[in-house]
CSV table of C-alpha atoms in Angstrom, one decimal:
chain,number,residue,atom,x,y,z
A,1,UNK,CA,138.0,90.6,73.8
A,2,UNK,CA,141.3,89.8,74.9
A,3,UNK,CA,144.0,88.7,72.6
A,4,UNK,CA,143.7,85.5,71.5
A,5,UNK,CA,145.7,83.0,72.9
A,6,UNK,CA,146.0,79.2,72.5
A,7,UNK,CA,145.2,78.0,76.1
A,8,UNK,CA,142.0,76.4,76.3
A,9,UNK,CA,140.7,77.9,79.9
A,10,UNK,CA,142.0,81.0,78.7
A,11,UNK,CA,140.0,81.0,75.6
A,12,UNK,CA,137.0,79.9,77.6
A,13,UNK,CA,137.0,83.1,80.1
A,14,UNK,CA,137.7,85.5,76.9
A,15,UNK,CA,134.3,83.5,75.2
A,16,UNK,CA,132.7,83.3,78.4
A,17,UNK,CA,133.0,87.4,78.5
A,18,UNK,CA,131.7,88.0,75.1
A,19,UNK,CA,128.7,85.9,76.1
A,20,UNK,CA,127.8,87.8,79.3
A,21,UNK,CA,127.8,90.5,76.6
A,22,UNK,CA,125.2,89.5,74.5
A,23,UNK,CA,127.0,86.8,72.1
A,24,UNK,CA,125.4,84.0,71.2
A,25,UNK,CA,127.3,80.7,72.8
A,26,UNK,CA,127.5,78.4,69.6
A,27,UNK,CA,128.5,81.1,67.6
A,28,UNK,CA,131.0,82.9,69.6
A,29,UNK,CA,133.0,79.6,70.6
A,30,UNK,CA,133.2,78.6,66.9
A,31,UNK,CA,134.5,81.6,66.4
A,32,UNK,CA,137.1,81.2,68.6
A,33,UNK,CA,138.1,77.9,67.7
A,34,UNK,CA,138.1,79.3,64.3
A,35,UNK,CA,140.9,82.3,65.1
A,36,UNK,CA,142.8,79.8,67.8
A,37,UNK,CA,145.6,77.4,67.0
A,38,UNK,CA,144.4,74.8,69.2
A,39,UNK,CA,144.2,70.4,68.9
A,40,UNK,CA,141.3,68.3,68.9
A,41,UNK,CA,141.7,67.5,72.6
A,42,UNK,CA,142.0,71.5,73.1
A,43,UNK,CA,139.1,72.0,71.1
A,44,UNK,CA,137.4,69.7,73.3
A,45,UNK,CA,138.2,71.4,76.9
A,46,UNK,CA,137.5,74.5,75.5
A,47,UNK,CA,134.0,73.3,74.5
A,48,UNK,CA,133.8,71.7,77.9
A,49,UNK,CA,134.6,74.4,79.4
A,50,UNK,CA,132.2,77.4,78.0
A,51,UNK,CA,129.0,75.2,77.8
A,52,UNK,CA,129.5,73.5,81.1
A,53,UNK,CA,129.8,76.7,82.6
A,54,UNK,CA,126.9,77.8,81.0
A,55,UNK,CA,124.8,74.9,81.7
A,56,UNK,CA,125.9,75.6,85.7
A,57,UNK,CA,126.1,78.8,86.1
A,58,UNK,CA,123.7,79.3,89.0
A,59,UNK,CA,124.9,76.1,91.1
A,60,UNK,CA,129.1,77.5,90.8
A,61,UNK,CA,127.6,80.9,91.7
A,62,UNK,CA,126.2,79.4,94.8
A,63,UNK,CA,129.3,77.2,95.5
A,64,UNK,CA,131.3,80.4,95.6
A,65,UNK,CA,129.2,83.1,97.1
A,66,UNK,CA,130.8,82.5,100.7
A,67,UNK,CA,133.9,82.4,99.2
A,68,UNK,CA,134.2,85.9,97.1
A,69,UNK,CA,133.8,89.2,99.7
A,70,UNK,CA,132.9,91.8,97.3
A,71,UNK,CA,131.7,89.8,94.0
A,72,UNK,CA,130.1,93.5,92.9
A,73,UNK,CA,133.6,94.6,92.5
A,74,UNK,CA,135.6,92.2,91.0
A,75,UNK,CA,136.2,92.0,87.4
A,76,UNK,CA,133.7,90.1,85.8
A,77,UNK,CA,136.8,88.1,83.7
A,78,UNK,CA,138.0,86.9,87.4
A,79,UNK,CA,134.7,85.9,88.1
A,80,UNK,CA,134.1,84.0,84.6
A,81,UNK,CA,137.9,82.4,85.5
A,82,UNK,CA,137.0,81.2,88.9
A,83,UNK,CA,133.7,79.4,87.5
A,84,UNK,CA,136.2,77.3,84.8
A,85,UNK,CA,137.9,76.3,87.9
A,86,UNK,CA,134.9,75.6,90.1
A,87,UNK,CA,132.9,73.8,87.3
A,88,UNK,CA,135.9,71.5,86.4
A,89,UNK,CA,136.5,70.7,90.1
A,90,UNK,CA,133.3,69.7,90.2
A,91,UNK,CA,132.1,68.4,87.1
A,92,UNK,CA,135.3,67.0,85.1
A,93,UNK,CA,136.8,64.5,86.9
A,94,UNK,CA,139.3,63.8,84.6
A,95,UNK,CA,141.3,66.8,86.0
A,96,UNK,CA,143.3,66.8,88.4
A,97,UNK,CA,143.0,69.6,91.0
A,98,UNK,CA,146.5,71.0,91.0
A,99,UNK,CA,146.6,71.3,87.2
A,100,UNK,CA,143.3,73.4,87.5
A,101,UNK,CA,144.7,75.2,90.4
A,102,UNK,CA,148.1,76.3,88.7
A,103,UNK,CA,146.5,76.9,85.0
A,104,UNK,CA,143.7,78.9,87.2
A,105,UNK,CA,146.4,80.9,89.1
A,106,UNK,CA,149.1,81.3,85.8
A,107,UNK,CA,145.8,83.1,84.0
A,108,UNK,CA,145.2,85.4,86.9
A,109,UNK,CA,148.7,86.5,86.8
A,110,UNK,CA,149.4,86.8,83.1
A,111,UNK,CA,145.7,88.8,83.1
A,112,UNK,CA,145.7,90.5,86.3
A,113,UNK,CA,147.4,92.0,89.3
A,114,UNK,CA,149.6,90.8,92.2
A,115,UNK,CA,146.6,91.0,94.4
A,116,UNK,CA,144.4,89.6,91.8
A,117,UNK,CA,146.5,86.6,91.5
A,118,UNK,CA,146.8,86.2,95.6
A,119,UNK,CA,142.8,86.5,95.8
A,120,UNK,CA,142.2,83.7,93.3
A,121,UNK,CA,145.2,81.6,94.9
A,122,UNK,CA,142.8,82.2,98.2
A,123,UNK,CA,139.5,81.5,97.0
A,124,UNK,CA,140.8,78.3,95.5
A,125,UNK,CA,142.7,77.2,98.6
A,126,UNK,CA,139.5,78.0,100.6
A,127,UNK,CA,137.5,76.4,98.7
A,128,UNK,CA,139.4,73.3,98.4
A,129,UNK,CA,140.0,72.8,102.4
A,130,UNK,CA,136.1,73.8,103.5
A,131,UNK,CA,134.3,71.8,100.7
A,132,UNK,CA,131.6,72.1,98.6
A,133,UNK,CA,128.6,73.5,99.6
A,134,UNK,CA,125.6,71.9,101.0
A,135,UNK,CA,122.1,72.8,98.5
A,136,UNK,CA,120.3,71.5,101.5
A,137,UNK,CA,120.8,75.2,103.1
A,138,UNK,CA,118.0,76.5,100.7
A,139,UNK,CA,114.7,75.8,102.0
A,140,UNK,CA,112.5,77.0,98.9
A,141,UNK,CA,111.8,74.0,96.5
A,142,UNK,CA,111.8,76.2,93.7
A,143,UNK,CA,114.9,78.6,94.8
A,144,UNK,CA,116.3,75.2,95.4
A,145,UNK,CA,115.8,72.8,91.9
A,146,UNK,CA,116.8,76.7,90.3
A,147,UNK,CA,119.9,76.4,91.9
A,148,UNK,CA,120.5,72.6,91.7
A,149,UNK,CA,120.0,72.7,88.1
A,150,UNK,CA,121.0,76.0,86.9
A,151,UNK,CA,118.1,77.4,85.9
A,152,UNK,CA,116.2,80.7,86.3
A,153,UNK,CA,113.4,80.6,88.9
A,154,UNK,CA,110.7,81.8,86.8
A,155,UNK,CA,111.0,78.4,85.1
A,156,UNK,CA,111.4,76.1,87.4
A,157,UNK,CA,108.2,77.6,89.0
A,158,UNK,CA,106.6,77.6,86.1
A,159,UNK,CA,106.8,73.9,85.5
A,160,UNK,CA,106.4,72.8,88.8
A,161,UNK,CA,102.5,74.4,88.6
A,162,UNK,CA,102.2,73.3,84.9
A,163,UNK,CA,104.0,69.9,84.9
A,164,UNK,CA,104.3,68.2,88.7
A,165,UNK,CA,107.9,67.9,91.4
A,166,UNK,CA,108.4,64.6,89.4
A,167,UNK,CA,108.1,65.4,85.9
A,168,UNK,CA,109.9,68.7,86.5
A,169,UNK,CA,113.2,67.3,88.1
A,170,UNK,CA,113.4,64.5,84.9
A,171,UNK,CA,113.5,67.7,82.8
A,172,UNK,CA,115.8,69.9,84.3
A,173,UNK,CA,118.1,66.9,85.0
A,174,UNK,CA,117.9,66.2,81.3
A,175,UNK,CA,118.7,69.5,79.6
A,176,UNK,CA,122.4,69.3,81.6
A,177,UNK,CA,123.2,66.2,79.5
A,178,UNK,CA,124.6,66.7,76.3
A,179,UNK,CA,122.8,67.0,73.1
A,180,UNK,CA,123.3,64.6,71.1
A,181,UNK,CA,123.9,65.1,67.0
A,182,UNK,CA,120.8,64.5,64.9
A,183,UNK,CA,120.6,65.0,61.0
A,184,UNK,CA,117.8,64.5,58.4
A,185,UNK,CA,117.9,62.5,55.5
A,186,UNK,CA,117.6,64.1,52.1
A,187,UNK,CA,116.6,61.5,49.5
A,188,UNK,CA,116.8,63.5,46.7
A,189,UNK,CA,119.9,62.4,44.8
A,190,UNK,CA,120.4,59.3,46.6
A,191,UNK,CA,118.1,56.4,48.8
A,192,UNK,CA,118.6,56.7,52.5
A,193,UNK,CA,119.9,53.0,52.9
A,194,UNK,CA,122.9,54.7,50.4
A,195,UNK,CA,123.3,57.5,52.7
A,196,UNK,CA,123.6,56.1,55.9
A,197,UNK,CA,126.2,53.8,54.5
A,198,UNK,CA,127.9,56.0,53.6
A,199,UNK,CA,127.7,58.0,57.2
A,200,UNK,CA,128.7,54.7,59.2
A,201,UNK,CA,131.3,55.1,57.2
A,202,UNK,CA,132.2,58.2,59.2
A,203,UNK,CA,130.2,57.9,62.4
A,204,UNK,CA,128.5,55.6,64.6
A,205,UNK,CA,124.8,55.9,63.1
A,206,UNK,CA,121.8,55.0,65.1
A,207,UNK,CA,118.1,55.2,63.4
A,208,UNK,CA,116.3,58.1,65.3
A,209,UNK,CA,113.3,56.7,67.7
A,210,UNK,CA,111.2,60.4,66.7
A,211,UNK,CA,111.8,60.7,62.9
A,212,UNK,CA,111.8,58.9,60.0
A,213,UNK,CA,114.3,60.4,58.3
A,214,UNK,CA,116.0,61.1,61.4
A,215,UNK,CA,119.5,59.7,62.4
A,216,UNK,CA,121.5,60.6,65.4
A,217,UNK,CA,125.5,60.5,64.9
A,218,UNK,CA,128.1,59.5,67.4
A,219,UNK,CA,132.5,59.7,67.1
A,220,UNK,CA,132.9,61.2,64.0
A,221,UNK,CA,134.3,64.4,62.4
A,222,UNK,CA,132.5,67.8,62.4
A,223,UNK,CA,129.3,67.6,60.3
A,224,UNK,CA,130.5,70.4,58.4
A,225,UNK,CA,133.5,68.1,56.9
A,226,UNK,CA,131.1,65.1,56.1
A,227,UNK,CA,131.3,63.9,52.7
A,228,UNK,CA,127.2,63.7,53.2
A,229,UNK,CA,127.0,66.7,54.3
A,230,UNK,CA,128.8,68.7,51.6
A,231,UNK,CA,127.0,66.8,49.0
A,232,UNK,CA,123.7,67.8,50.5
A,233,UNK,CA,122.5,64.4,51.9
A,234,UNK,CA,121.6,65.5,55.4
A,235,UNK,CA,120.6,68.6,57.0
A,236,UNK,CA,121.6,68.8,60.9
A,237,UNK,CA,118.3,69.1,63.0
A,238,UNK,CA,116.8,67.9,65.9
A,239,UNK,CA,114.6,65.2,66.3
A,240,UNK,CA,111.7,66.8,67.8
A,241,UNK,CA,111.8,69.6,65.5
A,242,UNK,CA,111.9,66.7,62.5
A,243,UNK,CA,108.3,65.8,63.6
A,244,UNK,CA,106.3,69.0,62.1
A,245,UNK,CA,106.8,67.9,58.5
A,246,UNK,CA,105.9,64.6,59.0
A,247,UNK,CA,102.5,65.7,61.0
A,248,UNK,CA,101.4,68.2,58.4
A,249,UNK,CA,99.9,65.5,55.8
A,250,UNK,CA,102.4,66.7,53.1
A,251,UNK,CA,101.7,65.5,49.1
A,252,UNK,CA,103.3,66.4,46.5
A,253,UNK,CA,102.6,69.5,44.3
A,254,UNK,CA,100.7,71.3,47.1
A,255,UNK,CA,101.7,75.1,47.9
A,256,UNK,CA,103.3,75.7,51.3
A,257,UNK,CA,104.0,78.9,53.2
A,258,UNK,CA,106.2,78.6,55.6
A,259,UNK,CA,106.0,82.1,57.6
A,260,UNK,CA,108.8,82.3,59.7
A,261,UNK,CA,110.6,80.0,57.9
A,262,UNK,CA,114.9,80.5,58.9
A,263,UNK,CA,117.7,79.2,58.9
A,264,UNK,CA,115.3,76.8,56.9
A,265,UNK,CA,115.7,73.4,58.3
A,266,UNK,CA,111.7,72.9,58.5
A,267,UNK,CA,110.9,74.7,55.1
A,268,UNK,CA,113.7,72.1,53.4
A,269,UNK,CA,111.9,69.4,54.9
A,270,UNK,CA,108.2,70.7,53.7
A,271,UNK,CA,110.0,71.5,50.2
A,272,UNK,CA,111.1,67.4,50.3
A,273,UNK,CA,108.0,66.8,50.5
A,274,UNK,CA,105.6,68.8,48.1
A,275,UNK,CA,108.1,67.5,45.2
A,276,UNK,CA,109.7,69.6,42.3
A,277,UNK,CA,105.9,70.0,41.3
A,278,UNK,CA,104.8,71.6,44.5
A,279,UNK,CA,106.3,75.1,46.2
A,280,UNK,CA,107.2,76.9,49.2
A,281,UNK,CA,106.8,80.4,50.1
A,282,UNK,CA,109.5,81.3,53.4
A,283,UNK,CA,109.4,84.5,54.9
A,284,UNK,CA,111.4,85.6,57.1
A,285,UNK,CA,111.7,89.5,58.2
A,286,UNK,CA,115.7,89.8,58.2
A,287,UNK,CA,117.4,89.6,54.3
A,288,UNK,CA,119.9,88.4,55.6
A,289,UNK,CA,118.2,85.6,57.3
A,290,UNK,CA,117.0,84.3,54.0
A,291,UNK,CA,120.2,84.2,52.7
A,292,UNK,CA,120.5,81.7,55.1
A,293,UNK,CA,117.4,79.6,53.2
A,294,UNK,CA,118.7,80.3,50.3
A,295,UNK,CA,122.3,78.4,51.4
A,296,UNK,CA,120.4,75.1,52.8
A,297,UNK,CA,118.5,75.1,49.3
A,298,UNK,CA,120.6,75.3,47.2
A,299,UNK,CA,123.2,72.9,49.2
A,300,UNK,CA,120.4,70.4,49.7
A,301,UNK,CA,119.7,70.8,45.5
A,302,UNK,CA,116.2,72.1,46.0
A,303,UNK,CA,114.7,74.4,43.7
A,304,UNK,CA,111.0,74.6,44.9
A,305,UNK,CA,111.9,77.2,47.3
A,306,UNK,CA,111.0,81.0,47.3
A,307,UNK,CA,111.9,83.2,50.2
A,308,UNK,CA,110.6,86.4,50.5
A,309,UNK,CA,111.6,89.3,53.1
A,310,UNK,CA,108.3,89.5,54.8
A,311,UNK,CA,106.8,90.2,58.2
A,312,UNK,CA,104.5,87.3,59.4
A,313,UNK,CA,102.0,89.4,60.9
A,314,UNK,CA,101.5,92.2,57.9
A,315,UNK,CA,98.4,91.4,56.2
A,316,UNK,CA,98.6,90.1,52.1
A,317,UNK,CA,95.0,90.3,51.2
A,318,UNK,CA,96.1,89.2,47.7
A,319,UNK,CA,96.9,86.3,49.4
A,320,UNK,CA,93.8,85.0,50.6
A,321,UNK,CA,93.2,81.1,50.4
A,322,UNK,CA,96.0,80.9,48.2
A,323,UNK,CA,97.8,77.7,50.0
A,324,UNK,CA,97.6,73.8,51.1
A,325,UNK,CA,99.3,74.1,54.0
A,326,UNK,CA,100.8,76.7,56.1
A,327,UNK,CA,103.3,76.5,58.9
A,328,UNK,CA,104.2,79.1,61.6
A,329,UNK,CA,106.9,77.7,63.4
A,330,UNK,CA,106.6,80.7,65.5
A,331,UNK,CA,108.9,83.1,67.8
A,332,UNK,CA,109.1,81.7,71.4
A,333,UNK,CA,110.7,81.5,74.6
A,334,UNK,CA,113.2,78.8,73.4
A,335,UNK,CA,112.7,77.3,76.9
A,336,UNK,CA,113.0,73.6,74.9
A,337,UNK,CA,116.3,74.4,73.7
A,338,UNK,CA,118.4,75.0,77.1
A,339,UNK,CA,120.2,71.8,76.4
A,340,UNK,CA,121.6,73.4,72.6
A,341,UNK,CA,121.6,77.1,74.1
A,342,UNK,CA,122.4,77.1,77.8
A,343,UNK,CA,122.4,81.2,78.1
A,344,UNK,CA,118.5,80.7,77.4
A,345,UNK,CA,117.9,79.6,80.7
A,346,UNK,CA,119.2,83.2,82.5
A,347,UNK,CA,118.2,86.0,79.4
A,348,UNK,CA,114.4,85.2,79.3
A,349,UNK,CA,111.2,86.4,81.5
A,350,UNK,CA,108.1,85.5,82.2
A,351,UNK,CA,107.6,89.1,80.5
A,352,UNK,CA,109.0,87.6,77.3
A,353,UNK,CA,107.0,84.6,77.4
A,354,UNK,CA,103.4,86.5,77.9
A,355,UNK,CA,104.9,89.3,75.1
A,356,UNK,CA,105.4,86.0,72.5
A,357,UNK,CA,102.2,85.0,72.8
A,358,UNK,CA,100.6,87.9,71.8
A,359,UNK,CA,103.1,87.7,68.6
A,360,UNK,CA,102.4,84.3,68.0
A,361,UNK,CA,98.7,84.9,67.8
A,362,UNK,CA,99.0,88.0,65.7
A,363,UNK,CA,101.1,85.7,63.1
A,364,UNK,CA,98.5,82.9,63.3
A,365,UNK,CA,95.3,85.4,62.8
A,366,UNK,CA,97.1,87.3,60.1
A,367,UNK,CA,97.7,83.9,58.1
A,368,UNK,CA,94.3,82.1,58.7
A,369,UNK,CA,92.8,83.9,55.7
A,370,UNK,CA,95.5,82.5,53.5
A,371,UNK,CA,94.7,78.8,54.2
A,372,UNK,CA,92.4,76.9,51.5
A,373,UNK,CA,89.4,75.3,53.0
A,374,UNK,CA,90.3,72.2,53.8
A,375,UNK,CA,93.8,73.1,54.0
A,376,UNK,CA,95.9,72.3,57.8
A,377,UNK,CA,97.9,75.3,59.3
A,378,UNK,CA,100.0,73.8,61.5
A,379,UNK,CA,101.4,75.8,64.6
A,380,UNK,CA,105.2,74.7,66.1
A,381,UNK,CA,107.1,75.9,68.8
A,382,UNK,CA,110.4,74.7,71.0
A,383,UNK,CA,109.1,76.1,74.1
A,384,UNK,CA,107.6,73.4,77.2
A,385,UNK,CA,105.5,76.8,78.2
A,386,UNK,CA,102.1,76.4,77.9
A,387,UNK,CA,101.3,80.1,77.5
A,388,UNK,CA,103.1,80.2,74.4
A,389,UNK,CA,101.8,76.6,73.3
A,390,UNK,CA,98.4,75.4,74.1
A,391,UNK,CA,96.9,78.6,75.7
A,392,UNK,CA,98.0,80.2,72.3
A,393,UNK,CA,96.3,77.7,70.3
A,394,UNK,CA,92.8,78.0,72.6
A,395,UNK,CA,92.9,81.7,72.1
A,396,UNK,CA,93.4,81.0,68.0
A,397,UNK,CA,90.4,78.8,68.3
A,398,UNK,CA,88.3,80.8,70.2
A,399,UNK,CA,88.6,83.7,68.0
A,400,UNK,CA,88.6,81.7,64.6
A,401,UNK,CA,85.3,79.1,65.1
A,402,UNK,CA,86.0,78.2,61.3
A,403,UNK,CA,89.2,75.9,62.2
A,404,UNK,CA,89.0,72.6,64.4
A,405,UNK,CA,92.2,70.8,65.7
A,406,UNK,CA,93.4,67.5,65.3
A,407,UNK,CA,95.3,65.1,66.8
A,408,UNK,CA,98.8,65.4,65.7
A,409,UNK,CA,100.0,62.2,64.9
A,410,UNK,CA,104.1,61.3,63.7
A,411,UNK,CA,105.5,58.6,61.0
A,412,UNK,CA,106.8,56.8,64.0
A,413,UNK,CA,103.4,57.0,66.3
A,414,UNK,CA,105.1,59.1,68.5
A,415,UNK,CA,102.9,59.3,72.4
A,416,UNK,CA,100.2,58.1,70.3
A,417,UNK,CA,98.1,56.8,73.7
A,418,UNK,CA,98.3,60.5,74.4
A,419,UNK,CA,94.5,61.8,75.2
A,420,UNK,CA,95.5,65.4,74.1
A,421,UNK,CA,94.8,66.4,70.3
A,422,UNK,CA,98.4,68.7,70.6
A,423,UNK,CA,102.0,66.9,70.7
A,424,UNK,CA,104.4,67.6,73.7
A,425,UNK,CA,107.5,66.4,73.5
A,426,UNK,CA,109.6,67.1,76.9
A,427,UNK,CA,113.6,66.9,76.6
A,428,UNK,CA,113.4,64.1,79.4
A,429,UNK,CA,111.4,61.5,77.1
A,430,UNK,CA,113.8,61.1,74.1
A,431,UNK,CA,116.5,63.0,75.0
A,432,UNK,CA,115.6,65.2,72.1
A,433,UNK,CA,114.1,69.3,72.3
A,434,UNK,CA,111.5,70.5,74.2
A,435,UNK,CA,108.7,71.1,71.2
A,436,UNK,CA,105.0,71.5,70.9
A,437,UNK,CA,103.1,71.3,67.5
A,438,UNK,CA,99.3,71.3,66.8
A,439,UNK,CA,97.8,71.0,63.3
A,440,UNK,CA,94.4,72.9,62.8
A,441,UNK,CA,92.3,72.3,60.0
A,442,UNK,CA,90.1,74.7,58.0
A,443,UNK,CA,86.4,73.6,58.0
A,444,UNK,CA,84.7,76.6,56.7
């Protein structure tokens, strides 16, 4: 990475870079704003700038491809530079085209050569007097909505057989809005009618149309410098992903596993709910991801939580119908999340997706023998693939005649007309994650 500097489309090439190398976008640009010297209105363009990018990756691609002559050998920082100009040409109004063109073309000289800076000067000048380019050229539906929308093919495919045209052009057109800022109550200290007081104090606080406990927060100060949040009131989590607690017919004093169980948002919420006088077992196979358990607990003043460094598919015979409940929120595709983590939508397969599967059934048949009869393991993803979600729970079910499934049903009667047993939630229909849960129940 390049020296830091305190320009904002600067920062957002030098980000950009580190994420075409394999750094994770919400991490790498809060560690830039971290090291950078920049204001709240900087912050904010830089944010802009790295996540719209991101989110359009494939349609700026497109717009410039008649525009570069040998893309294969220029640097990929010139390439990342000429996308932050491209994207906010397009996509931010707010700025005006010769401030983008001579912050565009300062970068290029202060980073580059002579000729690099003439060549960027060029493509921008081109680009302004010829237009943008027409999508209507591509004549493939899919090749098309991929491009439109920024979105590897294999998806958009994919959902098109699975889902419909219709229902898949609400979703991609939804996961390029922002997300918006969700947290969970934690009644423990205080009642929630105390703690949202005291967050409308900070924010503009609207009750969640998913969750109970859910709130969604609007113009207010990083969560992290809440007064709520530093006491441990609220726990930042999406709405959809809020649901699996809720459906998993929680009481108090039952013992919980929760078998793939970080950064713990879920396994907080199931710990809630089982009382000082129930327990939950998290795994996770990292130490240090447990650490990361460990810091929601113990921020959230929970003490009912044991993690343990384990592998969710190694077999614990000493284990057998030891728990209530179980939960594998399992390893998946993230294809749900490409609103939250736009790199998503370029790093995974179709490879990865059938690979998952087979993971999340070897976690599911390793922890059936742990379940009480009687007992509900409940199965979560934030994938909208059915291979990893329904297909993996038919599989389960075939191979495991002693478990039946239910109908998942949410606080808040979430799609309760639904005639399938499992929950979908799409990103289009509440402008929350793409998740899937089913809850099966063990008969015999």
């Amino acid at each position: 990475m390049t020296e830091l500097k305190n320009n904002p489309r600067d920062l957002a090439v030098d980000a950009l870079e580190s994420i075409d190398e394999g750094a994770y976008s919400n991490l790498e640009l809060n560690q830039v704003i971290q090291d950078a010297d920049l204001s709240e209105v900087d912050k904010h363009l830089l944010t802009e700038l790295v996540y719209g990018v991101l989110q359009h990756r494939l349609t700026i691609d497109f717009y410039l491809a008649n525009f570069l002559q040998r893309p294969e050998q220029t640097p990929r920082w010139v390439i990342n530079l000429l996308r932050t100009a491209i994207f906010q040409m397009e996509f931010l109004d707010r700025v005006p085209t010769f401030a983008i063109f001579n912050e565009t073309i300062e970068i290029a000289k202060r980073r580059g050569s002579d000729g690099v800076r003439k060549m960027v000067t060029g493509v921008l000048r081109s680009y302004q007097r010829q237009g943008t380019p027409s999508l209507d050229s591509i004549p493939d539906l899919t090749q098309r909505l991929a491009t439109e929308y920024s979105v590897a093919s294999w998806i958009v495919d994919q959902l098109l057989y699975e889902l419909g045209e219709n229902k898949c052009r609400k979703i991609l057109d939804s996961i390029n809005r922002p997300a918006h800022l969700s947290v969970r109550i934690n009644p423990i200290q205080r009642s929630t009618a105390a703690i949202r007081q005291s967050l409308s104090e900070e924010y503009d606080v609207q009750e969640s149309l998913l969750a109970t406990d859910g709130l969604r927060l609007q113009n207010g100060p990083g969560l992290a410098q809440s007064a709520s949040f530093q006491a441990g009131e609220v726990i930042a989590q999406d709405e959809s992903a809020m649901l699996v607690g809720e459906t998993m017919q929680l009481a108090t004093g039952q013992k919980v596993l929760d078998a793939c169980a970080a950064p713990g948002g879920k396994t907080t919420q199931l710990a809630q709910k089982v009382g000082p006088d129930g327990q939950v077992i998290a795994w996770d196979i990292y130490e240090s991801r447990t650490r990361l358990i460990q810091q929601n607990a113990r921020r959230m003043h929970l003490t009912n939580i044991v993690t343990e460094v384990h592998d969710a598919t190694t077999p614990c015979p000493e284990l057998k119908e030891e728990f209530d409940r179980i939960l594998v929120d399992a390893p998946c595709s993230g294809i749900g999340l490409l609103r939250r983590k736009p790199e998503t939508r370029y790093l995974k397969s179709k490879k990865d997706s059938s690979d998952l599967h087979r993971v999340q059934l070897d976690i599911l048949d390793n922890v059936a023998s742990m379940l009480k009869v009687g007992g509900i393991l409940t199965y979560s993803t934030c994938t909208m693939l059915r291979k990893e979600n329904q297909m993996t729970i038919d599989e389960f079910l075939t191979q495991h005649p002693e478990f039946e499934l239910l109908k998942t049903q949410t606080d808040k009667k979430v799609k309760a007309d639904r005639t399938d047993l499992s929950l979908n939630i799409y990103p289009d229909d509440f402008g929350s994650d793409g998740f899937f849960i089913a809850n099966m129940k063990k008969v015999k």
